[in-house]
PDB file of C-alpha atoms in Angstrom:
ATOM      1  CA  MET A  24      -4.715  22.913 -17.262  1.00  0.00           C
ATOM      2  CA  ILE A  25      -4.446  20.375 -14.473  1.00  0.00           C
ATOM      3  CA  PRO A  26      -1.779  21.457 -12.046  1.00  0.00           C
ATOM      4  CA  LYS A  27       1.183  19.253 -11.082  1.00  0.00           C
ATOM      5  CA  ILE A  28      -0.129  18.295  -7.676  1.00  0.00           C
ATOM      6  CA  ILE A  29      -0.465  14.717  -6.373  1.00  0.00           C
ATOM      7  CA  HIS A  30      -3.045  14.468  -3.606  1.00  0.00           C
ATOM      8  CA  PHE A  31      -3.081  11.467  -1.209  1.00  0.00           C
ATOM      9  CA  CYS A  32      -4.764  10.651   2.085  1.00  0.00           C
ATOM     10  CA  TRP A  33      -3.149   9.303   5.241  1.00  0.00           C
ATOM     11  CA  LEU A  34      -5.423  10.029   8.168  1.00  0.00           C
ATOM     12  CA  SER A  35      -3.622   7.829  10.709  1.00  0.00           C
ATOM     13  CA  ASN A  36      -0.744   8.875  12.982  1.00  0.00           C
ATOM     14  CA  ASP A  37       0.778   5.410  12.387  1.00  0.00           C
ATOM     15  CA  PRO A  38       3.859   5.025  10.140  1.00  0.00           C
ATOM     16  CA  ILE A  39       3.086   4.390   6.489  1.00  0.00           C
ATOM     17  CA  PRO A  40       3.517   0.628   5.755  1.00  0.00           C
ATOM     18  CA  GLU A  41       6.649  -0.336   3.853  1.00  0.00           C
ATOM     19  CA  LYS A  42       4.723  -1.731   0.869  1.00  0.00           C
ATOM     20  CA  LEU A  43       2.892   1.561   0.402  1.00  0.00           C
ATOM     21  CA  GLN A  44       6.144   3.446   0.723  1.00  0.00           C
ATOM     22  CA  GLU A  45       7.446   1.305  -2.220  1.00  0.00           C
ATOM     23  CA  TYR A  46       4.553   2.355  -4.341  1.00  0.00           C
ATOM     24  CA  MET A  47       4.965   6.015  -3.355  1.00  0.00           C
ATOM     25  CA  ALA A  48       8.632   5.839  -4.269  1.00  0.00           C
ATOM     26  CA  SER A  49       7.528   5.370  -7.900  1.00  0.00           C
ATOM     27  CA  TRP A  50       5.674   8.746  -7.658  1.00  0.00           C
ATOM     28  CA  LYS A  51       8.906  10.585  -6.828  1.00  0.00           C
ATOM     29  CA  LYS A  52      10.815   8.599  -9.474  1.00  0.00           C
ATOM     30  CA  TYR A  53       8.562   9.546 -12.402  1.00  0.00           C
ATOM     31  CA  LEU A  54       7.071  12.803 -11.036  1.00  0.00           C
ATOM     32  CA  PRO A  55       9.964  14.641  -9.443  1.00  0.00           C
ATOM     33  CA  ASP A  56       8.687  18.101 -10.397  1.00  0.00           C
ATOM     34  CA  TYR A  57       5.198  17.488  -8.926  1.00  0.00           C
ATOM     35  CA  GLU A  58       3.994  18.800  -5.565  1.00  0.00           C
ATOM     36  CA  PHE A  59       2.876  16.043  -3.141  1.00  0.00           C
ATOM     37  CA  MET A  60       0.005  17.138  -0.945  1.00  0.00           C
ATOM     38  CA  LYS A  61      -0.661  14.833   1.953  1.00  0.00           C
ATOM     39  CA  TRP A  62      -4.223  15.025   3.334  1.00  0.00           C
ATOM     40  CA  ASP A  63      -4.442  14.440   7.077  1.00  0.00           C
ATOM     41  CA  PHE A  64      -6.457  16.089   9.932  1.00  0.00           C
ATOM     42  CA  ASN A  65      -3.931  18.913  10.015  1.00  0.00           C
ATOM     43  CA  ARG A  66      -4.782  19.884   6.507  1.00  0.00           C
ATOM     44  CA  PHE A  67      -8.489  18.854   6.712  1.00  0.00           C
ATOM     45  CA  PRO A  68     -10.041  19.351  10.165  1.00  0.00           C
ATOM     46  CA  LYS A  69     -11.924  16.201  11.039  1.00  0.00           C
ATOM     47  CA  GLU A  70     -14.898  18.141  12.480  1.00  0.00           C
ATOM     48  CA  SER A  71     -15.391  20.106   9.283  1.00  0.00           C
ATOM     49  CA  CYS A  72     -17.414  17.209   7.720  1.00  0.00           C
ATOM     50  CA  PRO A  73     -19.684  14.911   9.744  1.00  0.00           C
ATOM     51  CA  TRP A  74     -19.330  12.120   7.130  1.00  0.00           C
ATOM     52  CA  VAL A  75     -15.492  12.095   7.410  1.00  0.00           C
ATOM     53  CA  SER A  76     -15.578  12.331  11.248  1.00  0.00           C
ATOM     54  CA  GLU A  77     -18.100   9.480  11.616  1.00  0.00           C
ATOM     55  CA  ALA A  78     -16.357   7.274   9.057  1.00  0.00           C
ATOM     56  CA  PHE A  79     -13.010   7.722  10.733  1.00  0.00           C
ATOM     57  CA  ASP A  80     -14.373   7.106  14.233  1.00  0.00           C
ATOM     58  CA  ALA A  81     -16.046   3.856  12.844  1.00  0.00           C
ATOM     59  CA  LYS A  82     -12.522   2.866  11.600  1.00  0.00           C
ATOM     60  CA  LYS A  83     -13.739   2.925   8.013  1.00  0.00           C
ATOM     61  CA  TYR A  84     -10.873   5.061   6.897  1.00  0.00           C
ATOM     62  CA  ALA A  85     -11.355   4.545   3.163  1.00  0.00           C
ATOM     63  CA  PHE A  86     -14.829   6.050   3.367  1.00  0.00           C
ATOM     64  CA  ALA A  87     -13.436   9.076   5.171  1.00  0.00           C
ATOM     65  CA  ALA A  88     -10.917   9.464   2.359  1.00  0.00           C
ATOM     66  CA  ASP A  89     -13.688   9.216  -0.214  1.00  0.00           C
ATOM     67  CA  TYR A  90     -14.971  12.692   0.566  1.00  0.00           C
ATOM     68  CA  ILE A  91     -11.549  14.203   0.969  1.00  0.00           C
ATOM     69  CA  ARG A  92     -10.243  13.057  -2.461  1.00  0.00           C
ATOM     70  CA  ILE A  93     -13.092  14.807  -4.239  1.00  0.00           C
ATOM     71  CA  TYR A  94     -12.774  17.883  -2.066  1.00  0.00           C
ATOM     72  CA  ALA A  95      -9.007  18.059  -2.684  1.00  0.00           C
ATOM     73  CA  LEU A  96      -9.352  18.001  -6.464  1.00  0.00           C
ATOM     74  CA  TYR A  97     -12.292  20.472  -6.432  1.00  0.00           C
ATOM     75  CA  LYS A  98     -10.377  22.977  -4.320  1.00  0.00           C
ATOM     76  CA  TYR A  99      -6.908  22.753  -5.822  1.00  0.00           C
ATOM     77  CA  GLY A 100      -7.064  20.621  -8.954  1.00  0.00           C
ATOM     78  CA  GLY A 101      -4.413  18.032  -9.576  1.00  0.00           C
ATOM     79  CA  ILE A 102      -4.227  14.257  -9.477  1.00  0.00           C
ATOM     80  CA  TYR A 103      -5.477  12.010  -6.707  1.00  0.00           C
ATOM     81  CA  LEU A 104      -3.701   8.746  -6.021  1.00  0.00           C
ATOM     82  CA  ASP A 105      -4.489   6.017  -3.556  1.00  0.00           C
ATOM     83  CA  MET A 106      -1.337   5.031  -1.746  1.00  0.00           C
ATOM     84  CA  ASP A 107      -1.304   1.582  -3.331  1.00  0.00           C
ATOM     85  CA  VAL A 108      -0.941   3.050  -6.834  1.00  0.00           C
ATOM     86  CA  GLU A 109       2.305   2.439  -8.596  1.00  0.00           C
ATOM     87  CA  VAL A 110       3.219   5.038 -11.244  1.00  0.00           C
ATOM     88  CA  LEU A 111       4.929   3.796 -14.419  1.00  0.00           C
ATOM     89  CA  LYS A 112       5.282   7.041 -16.335  1.00  0.00           C
ATOM     90  CA  LYS A 113       4.601  10.790 -16.252  1.00  0.00           C
ATOM     91  CA  PHE A 114       1.113  12.187 -16.426  1.00  0.00           C
ATOM     92  CA  ASP A 115       2.356  15.305 -18.201  1.00  0.00           C
ATOM     93  CA  ASP A 116       0.663  14.735 -21.549  1.00  0.00           C
ATOM     94  CA  LEU A 117      -2.725  14.431 -19.790  1.00  0.00           C
ATOM     95  CA  LEU A 118      -2.511  17.752 -17.933  1.00  0.00           C
ATOM     96  CA  LYS A 119      -3.838  19.734 -20.903  1.00  0.00           C
ATOM     97  CA  TYR A 120      -7.242  18.147 -20.499  1.00  0.00           C
ATOM     98  CA  PRO A 121      -9.932  19.363 -18.070  1.00  0.00           C
ATOM     99  CA  TYR A 122      -9.951  15.965 -16.320  1.00  0.00           C
ATOM    100  CA  PHE A 123      -9.091  12.303 -16.855  1.00  0.00           C
ATOM    101  CA  LEU A 124     -10.724   9.139 -15.566  1.00  0.00           C
ATOM    102  CA  CYS A 125     -10.838   5.572 -16.541  1.00  0.00           C
ATOM    103  CA  SER A 126     -13.133   2.612 -15.949  1.00  0.00           C
ATOM    104  CA  GLU A 127     -12.589   0.126 -13.209  1.00  0.00           C
ATOM    105  CA  HIS A 128     -11.037  -3.054 -14.604  1.00  0.00           C
ATOM    106  CA  THR A 129     -13.605  -5.401 -13.007  1.00  0.00           C
ATOM    107  CA  GLU A 130     -16.817  -3.561 -12.250  1.00  0.00           C
ATOM    108  CA  GLY A 131     -16.901  -1.039 -15.061  1.00  0.00           C
ATOM    109  CA  GLY A 132     -17.631   2.031 -12.936  1.00  0.00           C
ATOM    110  CA  PRO A 133     -15.292   5.047 -12.703  1.00  0.00           C
ATOM    111  CA  GLU A 134     -11.864   4.150 -11.147  1.00  0.00           C
ATOM    112  CA  VAL A 135     -11.443   6.521  -8.207  1.00  0.00           C
ATOM    113  CA  ALA A 136      -7.958   5.399  -7.080  1.00  0.00           C
ATOM    114  CA  ALA A 137      -6.271   7.463  -9.785  1.00  0.00           C
ATOM    115  CA  PHE A 138      -7.922  10.436 -11.501  1.00  0.00           C
ATOM    116  CA  GLY A 139      -7.246  14.056 -12.249  1.00  0.00           C
ATOM    117  CA  SER A 140      -9.100  17.352 -12.767  1.00  0.00           C
ATOM    118  CA  THR A 141      -8.740  21.026 -12.875  1.00  0.00           C
ATOM    119  CA  GLY A 142      -9.850  22.880  -9.735  1.00  0.00           C
ATOM    120  CA  GLY A 143     -13.435  24.115  -9.301  1.00  0.00           C
ATOM    121  CA  ALA A 144     -14.900  21.644 -11.832  1.00  0.00           C
ATOM    122  CA  GLU A 145     -18.700  21.591 -11.874  1.00  0.00           C
ATOM    123  CA  TRP A 146     -18.928  17.838 -11.971  1.00  0.00           C
ATOM    124  CA  LEU A 147     -16.747  17.575  -8.845  1.00  0.00           C
ATOM    125  CA  ARG A 148     -18.978  20.072  -7.057  1.00  0.00           C
ATOM    126  CA  ASP A 149     -22.068  18.082  -8.062  1.00  0.00           C
ATOM    127  CA  TRP A 150     -20.371  14.923  -6.856  1.00  0.00           C
ATOM    128  CA  LEU A 151     -19.540  16.509  -3.452  1.00  0.00           C
ATOM    129  CA  ASP A 152     -23.199  17.486  -3.084  1.00  0.00           C
ATOM    130  CA  TYR A 153     -23.988  13.888  -2.233  1.00  0.00           C
ATOM    131  CA  TYR A 154     -22.482  14.411   1.160  1.00  0.00           C
ATOM    132  CA  ASN A 155     -24.359  17.539   2.066  1.00  0.00           C
ATOM    133  CA  GLY A 156     -26.254  16.810   5.323  1.00  0.00           C
ATOM    134  CA  LYS A 157     -25.421  13.130   4.975  1.00  0.00           C
ATOM    135  CA  HIS A 158     -24.083  10.998   7.889  1.00  0.00           C
ATOM    136  CA  PHE A 159     -21.912   7.905   7.589  1.00  0.00           C
ATOM    137  CA  VAL A 160     -23.652   6.398  10.583  1.00  0.00           C
ATOM    138  CA  ASN A 161     -27.347   6.006   9.960  1.00  0.00           C
ATOM    139  CA  GLU A 162     -30.066   6.576  12.658  1.00  0.00           C
ATOM    140  CA  ASP A 163     -30.385   2.821  13.161  1.00  0.00           C
ATOM    141  CA  GLY A 164     -26.659   2.508  13.763  1.00  0.00           C
ATOM    142  CA  SER A 165     -25.901   0.888  10.415  1.00  0.00           C
ATOM    143  CA  LEU A 166     -23.113   2.351   8.228  1.00  0.00           C
ATOM    144  CA  ASN A 167     -23.437   3.931   4.797  1.00  0.00           C
ATOM    145  CA  THR A 168     -20.797   1.849   3.086  1.00  0.00           C
ATOM    146  CA  LYS A 169     -21.891   2.398  -0.504  1.00  0.00           C
ATOM    147  CA  PRO A 170     -18.740   2.298  -2.664  1.00  0.00           C
ATOM    148  CA  LEU A 171     -17.572   5.593  -4.125  1.00  0.00           C
ATOM    149  CA  PRO A 172     -17.790   4.503  -7.813  1.00  0.00           C
ATOM    150  CA  LYS A 173     -21.462   3.631  -7.185  1.00  0.00           C
ATOM    151  CA  ILE A 174     -22.049   7.004  -5.513  1.00  0.00           C
ATOM    152  CA  ALA A 175     -20.442   8.702  -8.550  1.00  0.00           C
ATOM    153  CA  ILE A 176     -22.724   6.909 -10.961  1.00  0.00           C
ATOM    154  CA  GLU A 177     -25.865   7.556  -8.983  1.00  0.00           C
ATOM    155  CA  GLN A 178     -25.100  11.143  -7.931  1.00  0.00           C
ATOM    156  CA  LEU A 179     -23.840  12.398 -11.225  1.00  0.00           C
ATOM    157  CA  THR A 180     -26.525  10.645 -13.323  1.00  0.00           C
ATOM    158  CA  GLN A 181     -29.172  12.299 -11.106  1.00  0.00           C
ATOM    159  CA  ASN A 182     -27.537  15.640 -11.899  1.00  0.00           C
ATOM    160  CA  GLY A 183     -27.883  15.012 -15.620  1.00  0.00           C
ATOM    161  CA  TYR A 184     -24.415  13.632 -16.438  1.00  0.00           C
ATOM    162  CA  HIS A 185     -23.702  10.699 -18.731  1.00  0.00           C
ATOM    163  CA  PHE A 186     -20.724   8.434 -18.559  1.00  0.00           C
ATOM    164  CA  VAL A 187     -19.271   7.962 -22.009  1.00  0.00           C
ATOM    165  CA  THR A 188     -16.689   5.263 -22.886  1.00  0.00           C
ATOM    166  CA  ILE A 189     -13.817   6.584 -24.980  1.00  0.00           C
ATOM    167  CA  LYS A 190     -10.750   5.042 -26.510  1.00  0.00           C
ATOM    168  CA  ARG A 191      -8.102   7.799 -26.248  1.00  0.00           C
ATOM    169  CA  PRO A 192      -7.434  10.943 -24.217  1.00  0.00           C
ATOM    170  CA  GLU A 193      -7.960  13.182 -27.282  1.00  0.00           C
ATOM    171  CA  ASP A 194     -11.622  12.219 -27.160  1.00  0.00           C
ATOM    172  CA  ILE A 195     -11.991  14.197 -23.902  1.00  0.00           C
ATOM    173  CA  ALA A 196     -11.131  17.410 -25.649  1.00  0.00           C
ATOM    174  CA  GLU A 197     -13.232  16.571 -28.754  1.00  0.00           C
ATOM    175  CA  ASN A 198     -16.341  15.851 -26.679  1.00  0.00           C
ATOM    176  CA  LYS A 199     -18.171  19.178 -26.452  1.00  0.00           C
ATOM    177  CA  ASN A 200     -21.032  18.015 -24.261  1.00  0.00           C
ATOM    178  CA  SER A 201     -20.397  19.493 -20.739  1.00  0.00           C
ATOM    179  CA  LYS A 202     -22.620  16.855 -19.213  1.00  0.00           C
ATOM    180  CA  ASP A 203     -20.638  13.934 -20.612  1.00  0.00           C
ATOM    181  CA  ILE A 204     -17.959  12.368 -18.353  1.00  0.00           C
ATOM    182  CA  CYS A 205     -15.503  10.483 -20.534  1.00  0.00           C
ATOM    183  CA  LEU A 206     -14.049   7.209 -19.205  1.00  0.00           C
ATOM    184  CA  LEU A 207     -10.845   5.913 -20.740  1.00  0.00           C
ATOM    185  CA  PRO A 208     -10.257   2.125 -20.867  1.00  0.00           C
ATOM    186  CA  SER A 209      -9.132   0.526 -17.602  1.00  0.00           C
ATOM    187  CA  ASP A 210      -5.629  -0.193 -18.900  1.00  0.00           C
ATOM    188  CA  TYR A 211      -4.786   3.545 -18.556  1.00  0.00           C
ATOM    189  CA  PHE A 212      -4.849   3.756 -14.734  1.00  0.00           C
ATOM    190  CA  SER A 213      -6.243   0.442 -13.449  1.00  0.00           C
ATOM    191  CA  PRO A 214      -4.908  -2.499 -15.465  1.00  0.00           C
ATOM    192  CA  LYS A 215      -5.011  -4.893 -12.528  1.00  0.00           C
ATOM    193  CA  SER A 216      -8.068  -7.087 -12.121  1.00  0.00           C
ATOM    194  CA  TYR A 217      -9.499  -7.045  -8.584  1.00  0.00           C
ATOM    195  CA  ALA A 218     -11.110 -10.436  -9.331  1.00  0.00           C
ATOM    196  CA  ASP A 219      -8.052 -12.487 -10.172  1.00  0.00           C
ATOM    197  CA  GLY A 220      -5.075 -10.189  -9.457  1.00  0.00           C
ATOM    198  CA  LYS A 221      -3.725 -10.338 -13.025  1.00  0.00           C
ATOM    199  CA  ILE A 222      -2.229  -7.203 -14.526  1.00  0.00           C
ATOM    200  CA  TYR A 223      -3.075  -6.358 -18.116  1.00  0.00           C
ATOM    201  CA  LEU A 224      -0.460  -3.749 -19.022  1.00  0.00           C
ATOM    202  CA  SER A 225      -0.498  -1.856 -22.369  1.00  0.00           C
ATOM    203  CA  ASN A 226       1.387   1.042 -23.955  1.00  0.00           C
ATOM    204  CA  ASN A 227      -1.363   3.230 -22.495  1.00  0.00           C
ATOM    205  CA  THR A 228      -0.664   2.360 -18.910  1.00  0.00           C
ATOM    206  CA  TYR A 229       0.325   5.226 -16.610  1.00  0.00           C
ATOM    207  CA  CYS A 230      -0.135   3.536 -13.277  1.00  0.00           C
ATOM    208  CA  ILE A 231      -1.349   0.379 -11.586  1.00  0.00           C
ATOM    209  CA  HIS A 232      -3.834   0.224  -8.684  1.00  0.00           C
ATOM    210  CA  HIS A 233      -2.731  -2.711  -6.637  1.00  0.00           C
ATOM    211  CA  PHE A 234      -5.792  -3.132  -4.451  1.00  0.00           C
ATOM    212  CA  THR A 235      -3.916  -3.708  -1.170  1.00  0.00           C
ATOM    213  CA  ALA A 236      -7.116  -2.784   0.665  1.00  0.00           C
ATOM    214  CA  SER A 237      -5.057  -2.300   3.865  1.00  0.00           C
ATOM    215  CA  TRP A 238      -8.110  -0.512   5.305  1.00  0.00           C
ATOM    216  CA  LYS A 239     -10.104  -3.742   5.156  1.00  0.00           C
ATOM    217  CA  PRO A 240     -10.246  -6.096   8.210  1.00  0.00           C
ATOM    218  CA  ILE A 241      -7.785  -8.941   7.817  1.00  0.00           C
ATOM    219  CA  GLU A 242     -10.612 -11.502   7.688  1.00  0.00           C
ATOM    220  CA  GLN A 243     -12.055  -9.825   4.590  1.00  0.00           C
ATOM    221  CA  ARG A 244      -8.720  -9.799   2.838  1.00  0.00           C
ATOM    222  CA  LEU A 245      -8.181 -13.468   3.653  1.00  0.00           C
ATOM    223  CA  GLU A 246     -11.683 -14.273   2.445  1.00  0.00           C
ATOM    224  CA  HIS A 247     -10.987 -12.563  -0.928  1.00  0.00           C
ATOM    225  CA  LYS A 248      -7.729 -14.566  -1.399  1.00  0.00           C
ATOM    226  CA  PHE A 249      -9.621 -17.793  -0.553  1.00  0.00           C
ATOM    227  CA  TRP A 250     -12.244 -17.180  -3.231  1.00  0.00           C
ATOM    228  CA  ASN A 251      -9.515 -16.245  -5.738  1.00  0.00           C
ATOM    229  CA  LEU A 252      -7.809 -19.563  -5.094  1.00  0.00           C
ATOM    230  CA  LEU A 253     -11.037 -21.352  -5.863  1.00  0.00           C
ATOM    231  CA  GLY A 254     -11.460 -19.323  -9.026  1.00  0.00           C
ATOM    232  CA  LEU A 255     -14.860 -17.992  -7.807  1.00  0.00           C
ATOM    233  CA  ARG A 256     -16.037 -14.364  -7.915  1.00  0.00           C
ATOM    234  CA  PRO A 257     -18.748 -13.866  -5.219  1.00  0.00           C
ATOM    235  CA  HIS A 258     -18.218 -10.131  -5.133  1.00  0.00           C
ATOM    236  CA  ARG A 259     -19.277  -9.983  -8.749  1.00  0.00           C
ATOM    237  CA  ILE A 260     -22.531 -11.772  -8.014  1.00  0.00           C
ATOM    238  CA  MET A 261     -23.253  -9.436  -5.084  1.00  0.00           C
ATOM    239  CA  TRP A 262     -22.538  -6.421  -7.284  1.00  0.00           C
ATOM    240  CA  HIS A 263     -25.226  -7.590  -9.718  1.00  0.00           C
ATOM    241  CA  VAL A 264     -27.609  -8.347  -6.823  1.00  0.00           C
ATOM    242  CA  ASP A 265     -27.145  -4.816  -5.390  1.00  0.00           C
ATOM    243  CA  ASN A 266     -27.775  -3.260  -8.804  1.00  0.00           C
ATOM    244  CA  LEU A 267     -30.983  -5.294  -9.154  1.00  0.00           C
ATOM    245  CA  LEU A 268     -32.202  -4.306  -5.736  1.00  0.00           C
ATOM    246  CA  ASP A 269     -31.507  -0.684  -6.527  1.00  0.00           C
ATOM    247  CA  LYS A 270     -33.558  -0.869  -9.729  1.00  0.00           C
ATOM    248  CA  ILE A 271     -36.452  -2.479  -7.811  1.00  0.00           C
ATOM    249  CA  LYS A 272     -36.320   0.184  -5.174  1.00  0.00           C
ATOM    250  CA  ASN A 273     -36.288   2.979  -7.723  1.00  0.00           C
ATOM    251  CA  LYS A 274     -39.223   1.372  -9.532  1.00  0.00           C
ATOM    252  CA  PHE A 275     -41.366   1.398  -6.382  1.00  0.00           C
ATOM    253  CA  ARG A 276     -40.340   5.032  -5.601  1.00  0.00           C
ATOM    254  CA  LYS A 277     -41.586   6.155  -8.998  1.00  0.00           C
ATOM    255  CA  LYS A 278     -44.932   4.500  -8.284  1.00  0.00           C
TER     256      LYS A 278
END
């Protein structure tokens, strides 16, 4: 049983922006009987994880939160929400499952802005193992900015897991293969397209990830809006290029 805990990260001492507070108000509206667990450096000592410490010092706050969200669910169980997630209805009928995840609307990997799990789950532990001995700042000074969904796919696949697309939450319980990770359709927790900003709601939708990306530099956010106005999707092209380069690298490693 997934406990009624909402985990969220706010590592800054700055006030929470008004827009994020509006989204968080929906949490309390629809989830009044849930515990809200804020993760900051009082709850999670910065020095306890080199990755988190280095990512924060490099002002890449989302990457610091990447580790903490997995750690929080592994330790306590519950539901992790990015602060730009708007809740539309209770998660109560999903708590009976060992976990719940959906696909990203645009890229097709696991959506990591809204997902839940029981505590101590083996797949979360294996996911966390990616960070063991790993630094966010590489020896050459470059930064390890691989997106968390991509880390999930690579790390869990290497540990023998398989991502399986399902149509309904009941399929999670009916799937008896412990190495299968079931992904619900994106409309469950991520109906908004990062590419064009359109929201594709359905009767299945529990919440909306709004992709405010407040952690990104202002120039990157403006660039994204510019390409959207032109109707172009350069990030989609780069995603395919990155995947192709990874396949080439893996092919040479095997040789």
